[in-house]
Each structure stands twice: as C-alpha cells, then as structure tokens.
Coordinates of C-alpha atoms and ligand atoms in Angstrom, one line a residue:
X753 CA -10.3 20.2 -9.7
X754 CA -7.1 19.1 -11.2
X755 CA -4.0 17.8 -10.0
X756 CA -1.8 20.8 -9.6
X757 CA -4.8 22.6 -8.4
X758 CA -4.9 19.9 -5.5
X759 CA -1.2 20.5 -5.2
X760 CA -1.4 24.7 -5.2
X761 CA -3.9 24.6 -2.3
X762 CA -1.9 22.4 -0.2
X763 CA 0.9 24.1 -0.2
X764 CA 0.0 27.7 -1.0
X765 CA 3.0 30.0 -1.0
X766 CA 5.8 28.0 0.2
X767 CA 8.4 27.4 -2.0
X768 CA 8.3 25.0 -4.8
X769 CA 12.2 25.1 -4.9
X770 CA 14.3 22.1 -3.9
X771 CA 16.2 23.8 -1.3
X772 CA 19.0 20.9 -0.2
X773 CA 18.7 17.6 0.6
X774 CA 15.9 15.6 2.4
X775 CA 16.0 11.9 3.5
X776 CA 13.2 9.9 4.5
X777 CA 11.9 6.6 4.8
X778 CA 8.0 4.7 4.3
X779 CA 7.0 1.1 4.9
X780 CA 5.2 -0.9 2.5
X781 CA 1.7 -1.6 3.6
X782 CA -0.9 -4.5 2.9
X783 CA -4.2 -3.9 2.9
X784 CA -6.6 -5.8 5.2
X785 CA -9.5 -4.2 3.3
X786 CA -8.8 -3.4 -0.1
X787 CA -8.5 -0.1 -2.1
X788 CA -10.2 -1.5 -5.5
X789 CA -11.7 1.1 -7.8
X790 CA -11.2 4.9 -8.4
X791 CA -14.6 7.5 -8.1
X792 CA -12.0 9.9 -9.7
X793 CA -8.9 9.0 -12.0
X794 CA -7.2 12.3 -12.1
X795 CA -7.2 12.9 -8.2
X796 CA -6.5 8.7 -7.4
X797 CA -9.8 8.9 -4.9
X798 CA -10.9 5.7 -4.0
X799 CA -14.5 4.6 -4.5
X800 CA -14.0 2.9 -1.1
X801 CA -12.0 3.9 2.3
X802 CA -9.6 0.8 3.1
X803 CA -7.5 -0.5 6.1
X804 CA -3.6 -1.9 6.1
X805 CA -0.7 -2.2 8.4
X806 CA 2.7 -1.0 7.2
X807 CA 5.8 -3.5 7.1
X808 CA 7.8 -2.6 9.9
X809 CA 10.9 -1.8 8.4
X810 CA 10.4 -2.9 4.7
X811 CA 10.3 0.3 2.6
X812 CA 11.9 2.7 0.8
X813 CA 14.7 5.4 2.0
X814 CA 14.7 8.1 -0.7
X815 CA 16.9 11.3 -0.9
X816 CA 16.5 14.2 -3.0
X817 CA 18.8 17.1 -3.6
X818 CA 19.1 20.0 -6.1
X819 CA 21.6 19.0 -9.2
X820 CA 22.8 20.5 -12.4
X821 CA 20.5 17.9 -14.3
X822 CA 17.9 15.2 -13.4
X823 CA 19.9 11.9 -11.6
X824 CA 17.9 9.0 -11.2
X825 CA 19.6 6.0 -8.9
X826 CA 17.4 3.2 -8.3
X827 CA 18.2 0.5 -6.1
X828 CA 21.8 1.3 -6.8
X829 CA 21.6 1.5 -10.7
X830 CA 21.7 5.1 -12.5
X831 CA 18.5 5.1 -14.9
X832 CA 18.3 7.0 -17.8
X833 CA 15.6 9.8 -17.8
X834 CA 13.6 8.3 -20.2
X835 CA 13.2 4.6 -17.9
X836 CA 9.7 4.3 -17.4
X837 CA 10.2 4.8 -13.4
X838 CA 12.7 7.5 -13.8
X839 CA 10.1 9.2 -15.9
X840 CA 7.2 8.6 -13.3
X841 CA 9.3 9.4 -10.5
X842 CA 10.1 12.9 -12.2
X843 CA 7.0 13.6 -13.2
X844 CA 5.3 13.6 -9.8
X845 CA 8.5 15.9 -8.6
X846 CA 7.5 18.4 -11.3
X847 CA 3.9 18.5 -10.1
X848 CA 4.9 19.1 -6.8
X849 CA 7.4 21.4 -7.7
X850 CA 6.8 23.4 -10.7
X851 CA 8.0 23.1 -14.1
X852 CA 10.5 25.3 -13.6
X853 CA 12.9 23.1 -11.0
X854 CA 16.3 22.9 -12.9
X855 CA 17.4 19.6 -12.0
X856 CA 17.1 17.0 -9.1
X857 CA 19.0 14.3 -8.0
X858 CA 16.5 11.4 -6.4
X859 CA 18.1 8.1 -4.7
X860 CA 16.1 5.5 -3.7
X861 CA 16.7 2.1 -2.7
X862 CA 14.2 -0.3 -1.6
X863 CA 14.5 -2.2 1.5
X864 CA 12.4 -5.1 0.4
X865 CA 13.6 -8.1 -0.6
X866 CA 14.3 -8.4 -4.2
X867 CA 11.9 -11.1 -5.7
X868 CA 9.4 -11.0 -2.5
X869 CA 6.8 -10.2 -5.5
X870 CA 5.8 -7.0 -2.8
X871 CA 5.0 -3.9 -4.7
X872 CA 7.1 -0.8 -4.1
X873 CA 5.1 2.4 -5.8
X874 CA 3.3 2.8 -2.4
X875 CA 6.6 3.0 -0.1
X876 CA 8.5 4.8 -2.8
X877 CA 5.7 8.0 -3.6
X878 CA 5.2 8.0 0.8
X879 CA 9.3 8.5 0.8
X880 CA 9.9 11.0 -1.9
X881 CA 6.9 12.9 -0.2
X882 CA 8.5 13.4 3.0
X883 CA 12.1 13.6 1.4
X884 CA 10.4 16.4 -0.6
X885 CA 8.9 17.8 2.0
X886 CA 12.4 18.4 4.2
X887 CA 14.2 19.2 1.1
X888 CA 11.8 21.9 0.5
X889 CA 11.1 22.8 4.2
X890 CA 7.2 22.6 3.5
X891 CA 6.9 21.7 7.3
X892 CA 3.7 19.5 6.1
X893 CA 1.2 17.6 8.3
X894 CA 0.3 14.3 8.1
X895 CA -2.6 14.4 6.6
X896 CA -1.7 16.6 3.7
X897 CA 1.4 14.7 3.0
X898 CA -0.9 11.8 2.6
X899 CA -3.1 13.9 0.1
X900 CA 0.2 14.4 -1.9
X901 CA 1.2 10.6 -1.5
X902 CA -2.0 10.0 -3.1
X903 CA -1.2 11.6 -6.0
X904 CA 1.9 9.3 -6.9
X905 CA -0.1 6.0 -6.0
X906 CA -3.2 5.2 -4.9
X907 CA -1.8 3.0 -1.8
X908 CA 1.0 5.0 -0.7
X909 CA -1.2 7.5 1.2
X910 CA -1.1 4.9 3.7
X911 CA 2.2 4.7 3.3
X912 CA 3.1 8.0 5.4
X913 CA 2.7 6.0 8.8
X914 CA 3.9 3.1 10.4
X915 CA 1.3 0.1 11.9
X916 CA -2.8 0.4 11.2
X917 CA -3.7 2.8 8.8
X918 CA -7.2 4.1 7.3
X919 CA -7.3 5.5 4.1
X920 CA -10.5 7.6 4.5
X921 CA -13.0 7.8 0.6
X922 CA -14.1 11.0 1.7
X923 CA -16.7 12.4 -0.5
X924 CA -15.5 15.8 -1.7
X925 CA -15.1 16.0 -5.5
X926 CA -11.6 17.7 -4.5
X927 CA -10.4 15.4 -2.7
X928 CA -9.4 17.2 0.5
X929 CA -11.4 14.9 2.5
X930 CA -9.8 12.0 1.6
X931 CA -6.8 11.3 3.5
X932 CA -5.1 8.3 5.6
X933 CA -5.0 8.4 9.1
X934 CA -2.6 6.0 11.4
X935 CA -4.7 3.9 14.0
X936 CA -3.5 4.1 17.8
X937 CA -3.7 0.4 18.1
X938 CA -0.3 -1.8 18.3
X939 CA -0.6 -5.3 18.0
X940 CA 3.0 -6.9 18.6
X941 CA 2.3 -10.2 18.4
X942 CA 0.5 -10.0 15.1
X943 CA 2.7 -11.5 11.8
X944 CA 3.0 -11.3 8.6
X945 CA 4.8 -13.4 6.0
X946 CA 4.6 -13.0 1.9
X947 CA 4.7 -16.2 0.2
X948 CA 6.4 -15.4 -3.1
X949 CA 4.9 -17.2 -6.0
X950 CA 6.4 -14.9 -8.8
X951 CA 7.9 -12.0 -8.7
X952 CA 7.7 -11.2 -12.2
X953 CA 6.2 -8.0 -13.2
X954 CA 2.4 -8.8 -13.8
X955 CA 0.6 -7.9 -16.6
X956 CA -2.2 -6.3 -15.6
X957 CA -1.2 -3.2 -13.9
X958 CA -3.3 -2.4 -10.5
X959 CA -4.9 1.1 -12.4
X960 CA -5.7 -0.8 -15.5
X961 CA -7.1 -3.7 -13.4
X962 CA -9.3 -1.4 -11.3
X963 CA -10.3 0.3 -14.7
X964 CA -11.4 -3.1 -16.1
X965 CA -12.9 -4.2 -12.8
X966 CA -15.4 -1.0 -12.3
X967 CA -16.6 -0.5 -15.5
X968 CA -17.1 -4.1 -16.7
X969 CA -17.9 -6.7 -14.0
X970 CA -21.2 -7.1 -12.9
X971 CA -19.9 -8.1 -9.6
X972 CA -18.5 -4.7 -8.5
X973 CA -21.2 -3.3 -7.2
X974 CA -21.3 -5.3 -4.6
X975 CA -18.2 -4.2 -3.6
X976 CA -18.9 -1.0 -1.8
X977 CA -21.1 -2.9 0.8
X978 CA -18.4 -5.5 0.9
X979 CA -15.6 -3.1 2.4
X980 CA -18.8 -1.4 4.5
X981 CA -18.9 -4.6 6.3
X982 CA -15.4 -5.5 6.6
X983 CA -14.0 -2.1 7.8
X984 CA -15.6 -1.6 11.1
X985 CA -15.2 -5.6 11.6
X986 CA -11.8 -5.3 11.1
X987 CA -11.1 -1.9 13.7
X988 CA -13.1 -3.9 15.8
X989 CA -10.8 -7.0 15.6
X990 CA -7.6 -4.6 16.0
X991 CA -8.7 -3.1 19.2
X992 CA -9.7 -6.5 20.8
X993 CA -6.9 -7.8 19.0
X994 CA -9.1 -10.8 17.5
X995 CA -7.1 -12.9 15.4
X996 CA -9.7 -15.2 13.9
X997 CA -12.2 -12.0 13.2
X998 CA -9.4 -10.1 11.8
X999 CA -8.2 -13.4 9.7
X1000 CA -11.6 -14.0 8.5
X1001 CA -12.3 -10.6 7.0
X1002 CA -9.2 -9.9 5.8
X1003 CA -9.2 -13.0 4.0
X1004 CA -12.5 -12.8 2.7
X1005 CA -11.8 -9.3 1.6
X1006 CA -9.6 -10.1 -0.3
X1007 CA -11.0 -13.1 -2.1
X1008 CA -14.1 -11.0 -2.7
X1009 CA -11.8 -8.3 -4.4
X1010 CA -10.6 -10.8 -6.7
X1011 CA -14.2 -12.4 -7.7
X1012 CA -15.3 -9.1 -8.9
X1013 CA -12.1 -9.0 -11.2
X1014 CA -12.6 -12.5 -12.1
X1015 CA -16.2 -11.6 -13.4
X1016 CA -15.0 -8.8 -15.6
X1017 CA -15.5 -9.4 -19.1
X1018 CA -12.4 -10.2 -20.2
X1019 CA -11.2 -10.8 -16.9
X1020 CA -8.5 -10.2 -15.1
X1021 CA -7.4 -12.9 -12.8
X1022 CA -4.3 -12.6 -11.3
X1023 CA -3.9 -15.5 -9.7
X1024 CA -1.7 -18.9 -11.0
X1025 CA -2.1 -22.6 -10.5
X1026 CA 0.7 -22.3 -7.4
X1027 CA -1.7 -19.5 -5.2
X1028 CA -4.6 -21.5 -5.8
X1029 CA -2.8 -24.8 -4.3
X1030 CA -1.5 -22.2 -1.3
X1031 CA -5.0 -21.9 -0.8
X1032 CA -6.0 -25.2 -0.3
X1033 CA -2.9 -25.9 1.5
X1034 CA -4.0 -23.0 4.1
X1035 CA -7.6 -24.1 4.4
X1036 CA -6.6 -27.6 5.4
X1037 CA -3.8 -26.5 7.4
X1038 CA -7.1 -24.6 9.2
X1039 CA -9.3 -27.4 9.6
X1040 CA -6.2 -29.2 11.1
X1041 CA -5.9 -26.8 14.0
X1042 CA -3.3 -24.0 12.5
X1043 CA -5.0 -20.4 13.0
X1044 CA -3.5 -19.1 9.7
X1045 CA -4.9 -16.8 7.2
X1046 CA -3.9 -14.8 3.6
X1047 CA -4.7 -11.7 2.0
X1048 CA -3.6 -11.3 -2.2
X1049 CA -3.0 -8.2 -3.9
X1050 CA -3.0 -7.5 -7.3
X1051 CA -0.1 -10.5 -8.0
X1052 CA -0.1 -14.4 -7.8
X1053 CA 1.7 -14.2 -4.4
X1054 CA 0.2 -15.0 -0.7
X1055 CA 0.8 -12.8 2.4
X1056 CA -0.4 -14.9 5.3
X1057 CA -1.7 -13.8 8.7
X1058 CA -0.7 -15.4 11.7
X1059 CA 0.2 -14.8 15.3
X1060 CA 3.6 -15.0 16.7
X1061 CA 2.7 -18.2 19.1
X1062 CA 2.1 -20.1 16.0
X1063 CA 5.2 -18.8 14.2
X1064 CA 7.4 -22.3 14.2
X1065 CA 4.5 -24.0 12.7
X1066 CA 3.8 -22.0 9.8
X1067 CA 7.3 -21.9 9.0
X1068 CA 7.0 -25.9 9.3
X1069 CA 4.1 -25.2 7.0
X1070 CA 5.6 -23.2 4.7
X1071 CA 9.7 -22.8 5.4
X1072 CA 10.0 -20.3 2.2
X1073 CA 8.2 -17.7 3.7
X1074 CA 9.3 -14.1 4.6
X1075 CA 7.8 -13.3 7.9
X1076 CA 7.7 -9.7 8.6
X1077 CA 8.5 -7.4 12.0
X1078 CA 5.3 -5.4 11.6
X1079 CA 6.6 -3.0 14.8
X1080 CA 10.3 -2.7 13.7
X1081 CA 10.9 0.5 12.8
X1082 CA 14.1 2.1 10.8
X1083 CA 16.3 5.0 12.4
X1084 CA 14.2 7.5 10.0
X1085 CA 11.0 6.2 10.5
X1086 CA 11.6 6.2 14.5
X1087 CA 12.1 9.6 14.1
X1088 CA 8.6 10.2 15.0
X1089 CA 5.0 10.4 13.4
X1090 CA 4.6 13.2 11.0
X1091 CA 2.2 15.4 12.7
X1092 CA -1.4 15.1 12.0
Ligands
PMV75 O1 -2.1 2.0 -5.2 P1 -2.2 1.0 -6.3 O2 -2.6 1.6 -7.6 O3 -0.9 0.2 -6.5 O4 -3.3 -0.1 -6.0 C1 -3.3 -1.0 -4.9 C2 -4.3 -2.0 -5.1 C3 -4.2 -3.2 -4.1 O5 -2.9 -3.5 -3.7 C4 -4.7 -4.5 -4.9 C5 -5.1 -3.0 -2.9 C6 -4.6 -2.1 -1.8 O6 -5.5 -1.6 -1.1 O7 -3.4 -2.0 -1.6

C-alpha cells in the first residue's frame, strides 16, 4: 500500500476540498521509550511501538484556509513556496487533499521557545491534521487522525493528544493497525525541563539517522527487545506513579537508543562534549541524593525528569533550564480529546 492509498481509505468520500478555515493546536511530545527505526519508509511504521508525554502547552497552533495561491507564514515570517518547510508542509496538504486543491493559506506559529533545541515536525504535522480536519469537516477520530499525523512525521502521531501516549507498531503491512492512543493516567507532579545545549539544526536528520542506524549497526537488533522491556516497565511506573522506575527506564532507553547509533559504521553520534559533562553532572548529582533523570533525542540537548518536590533543587542544579507544565493545556487543546 502506498501513501495516498492509506490516505483514500481513511477518508473515503468525504471531501478533499478545503472548505474554510480550521484552527488547532498539538503539544510537543518526548518520548520515554523511543521510536528508532522504520519496518516501512513509505507508510513511517515504526519497527517498535513507543511511549511519551506531550508538553503541556508547548506546541504548535496552525490555521488553514482556502486562498487564491499557496501562503506559507511561519512563526510570523512569509516563506516562499520553494522553502524547504513550505514545500514539506504543502506537500503533505496535497496528499491529503488532492492535487487538485487551488491554493491554501497555512499559519503556524510555534509555541516553543525559540532556541530550546526541541523539535517541532511532530507538533506541527498533529496541528495541521486537526486544522485540516475542521477546515475540511472530515469529523475524524482519534485514532485515524493519528494515522494521518503519521504520515507528516513519524512522532507527531503522538502528537494528537495531550499527557501519556502509546504509539502502537502494529503489524499490518498497511498500516492501519498502527496508531497512538492517549493513556488515562495523569501524573501532576511529574516535570520536565530541556537543557538546551545547541539549538542549531543538527546534521543528521532523525529519518537519515534511523536509516543509518537499522541497516548498519550491529547493535540494533538488540533494540526490539530493548523497548519490549522498557514499555510495560514504563506503564507500569505511570500507573503507580514510580519516579525512580520511570527515571531509570526512560533514561536507559534512551542511552541504549544512542549506543546502537554510535555503533553504526560511520556513526552517527549526536551527542557533544557539553551533554556528555550534563551526564556526569546528573549521575553525581544522583549519588548525592537528587532523584533526577534525562532522556536525549536525536540532538546534543538534555530533557531531565524530575518531580515537582525536588523542583528548587534542580534549578539550583541547573538554573538554565526550561521546566515544562506537562498538564497545562491551551484554550484549543482544552477543547477536549479528539474522539477515539
Ligand atoms: O518523528 P521523527 O522522524 O522526528 O523521529 C523522532 C525520533 C526521536 O525523537 C529520536 C525518538 C522519538 O520517539 O521521538
């Protein structure tokens, strides 16, 4: 199956046609388990299911509307058609919409800090979904507009909710059993801050990393029965709300993601000199009593995982940090779950 066959069988005969404007908003998400590998490139299915937790109110609000020609504002700066993001973001509204859509205006504005090194692709495909999605009055469910999300970027299927999501492998070659699903747990006093090494655009790409990763490290097969250990560890910590368990894996999970790139030949290692010396810094900080954890994506910057009780001591620890409202939600996104 192809991508616009995907597309034609979730949405069937409703209308491809932009038919006014739709706002919506996603969080961010980090994963706790990681989402490293594709079993299918044109689909984005993962070889592995994976676990995050959205950011609160760090996101992206996107509106689209029909327009005499394509109108591309980014965080408040018009980009020509041919910018690399205007060209992505246009090319997943075709697919969704047909060839034939005249034009489309698209705003979107990120919510994250500028320079917090957090990726945006996962926010921004979950919010043009749903703004898609109203503009079009496609009436989706959650689950398929996590299907479609998936199709912009691998991570922004869990994207489409707020607080713990799953990101289920599924194991249909079309895909349709692969899908993110929120979690019912809350955990309010839970935190997370991003430590922002650099938030220059890395070189590796996440798609080209996993690429490199699957096919030539010898470590990635031991990846699979990595996450199969780490996921239900993980739920398990979330419902008993188990920092140390959920700190421990999600750390580990992380690092063990990164050892497999390492070990690709050439390898990619995203890591500089600066998240390595975070990492020491953490682990002593551990031994000296502070329950304090990090997870690393595919960038040299830290997220650390600590509980609100211990807040004024990590910031002691590490006063640059960004800590984020994981349970704060936006006007738009408070608008309810999408249904599932
Ligand atoms: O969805 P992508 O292609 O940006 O890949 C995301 C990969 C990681 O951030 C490293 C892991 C994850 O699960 O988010």
């Amino acid at each position: 199956m192809n991508r616009e066959a995907l597309v034609d069988t979730i949405l069937g005969d409703r209308t491809r046609e932009i038919g006014g404007a739709g706002t919506a908003f996603a969080p961010a998400n980090i994963a706790l388990c990681k989402y490293w590998g594709k079993r299918n490139e044109e689909l984005n299915l993962p070889v592995t299911s994976s676990l995050s937790v959205s950011l609160g109110s760090l996101g992206t609000h996107t509106t689209v509307e029909p327009a005499g020609q394509d109108a591309i504002l980014f965080n408040g700066d018009v980009l020509p058609t041919n910018h690399p993001i205007a060209e992505r973001l246009l090319k997943y509204i075709r697919l969704l919409c047909g060839g034939s859509t005249s034009g489309v205006s698209v705003e979107t504005r990120n919510s994250i800090p500028t320079g917090a090194g957090l990726a945006s692709s996962a926010s921004g495909f979950a919010a043009l979904v749903k703004a898609l999605d109203q503009a079009c009055g496609w009436n989706l469910a959650g689950r398929e507009l996590t299907i479609l999300a998936r199709l912009g970027s691998g991570s922004a299927t869990r994207s489409i909710y707020p607080g713990f999501v799953e990101w289920h492998r599924g194991s249909r070659d079309d895909g349709m059993d692969c899908y993110a699903e929120a979690l019912d747990d809350q955990w309010p006093d839970l935190r997370l801050g991003v430590l922002t090494i650099s938030a220059e655009q890395k070189r590796i790409g996440s798609t080209a990393g996993m690429k490199q990763t699957t096919t030539a490290s010898p470590l990635y097969q031991a990846w699979p029965g990595k996450v199969a250990e780490d996921l239900p560890r993980l739920r398990t910590a979330i419902e008993q709300q188990d920092f140390q368990q959920l700190g421990e894996t999600a750390e580990s999970n992380a690092l063990s993601m990164h050892a497999t790139m390492i070990a690709a030949q050439p390898p990619v290692l995203y890591w500089l000199p600066e998240s390595v010396g975070w990492m020491h810094r953490i682990w002593d900080a551990r031994r000296e009593g502070l329950p304090v954890y990090f997870t690393m994506d595919a960038g040299p910057n830290l997220k650390l995982l600590f509980l609100k009780e211990d807040e004024s001591m990590v910031m002691r620890f590490a006063p640059d940090l960004t800590v984020v409202d994981l349970w704060e939600q936006t006007s738009c996104s408070r608008q309810g779950r999408p249904k599932t």
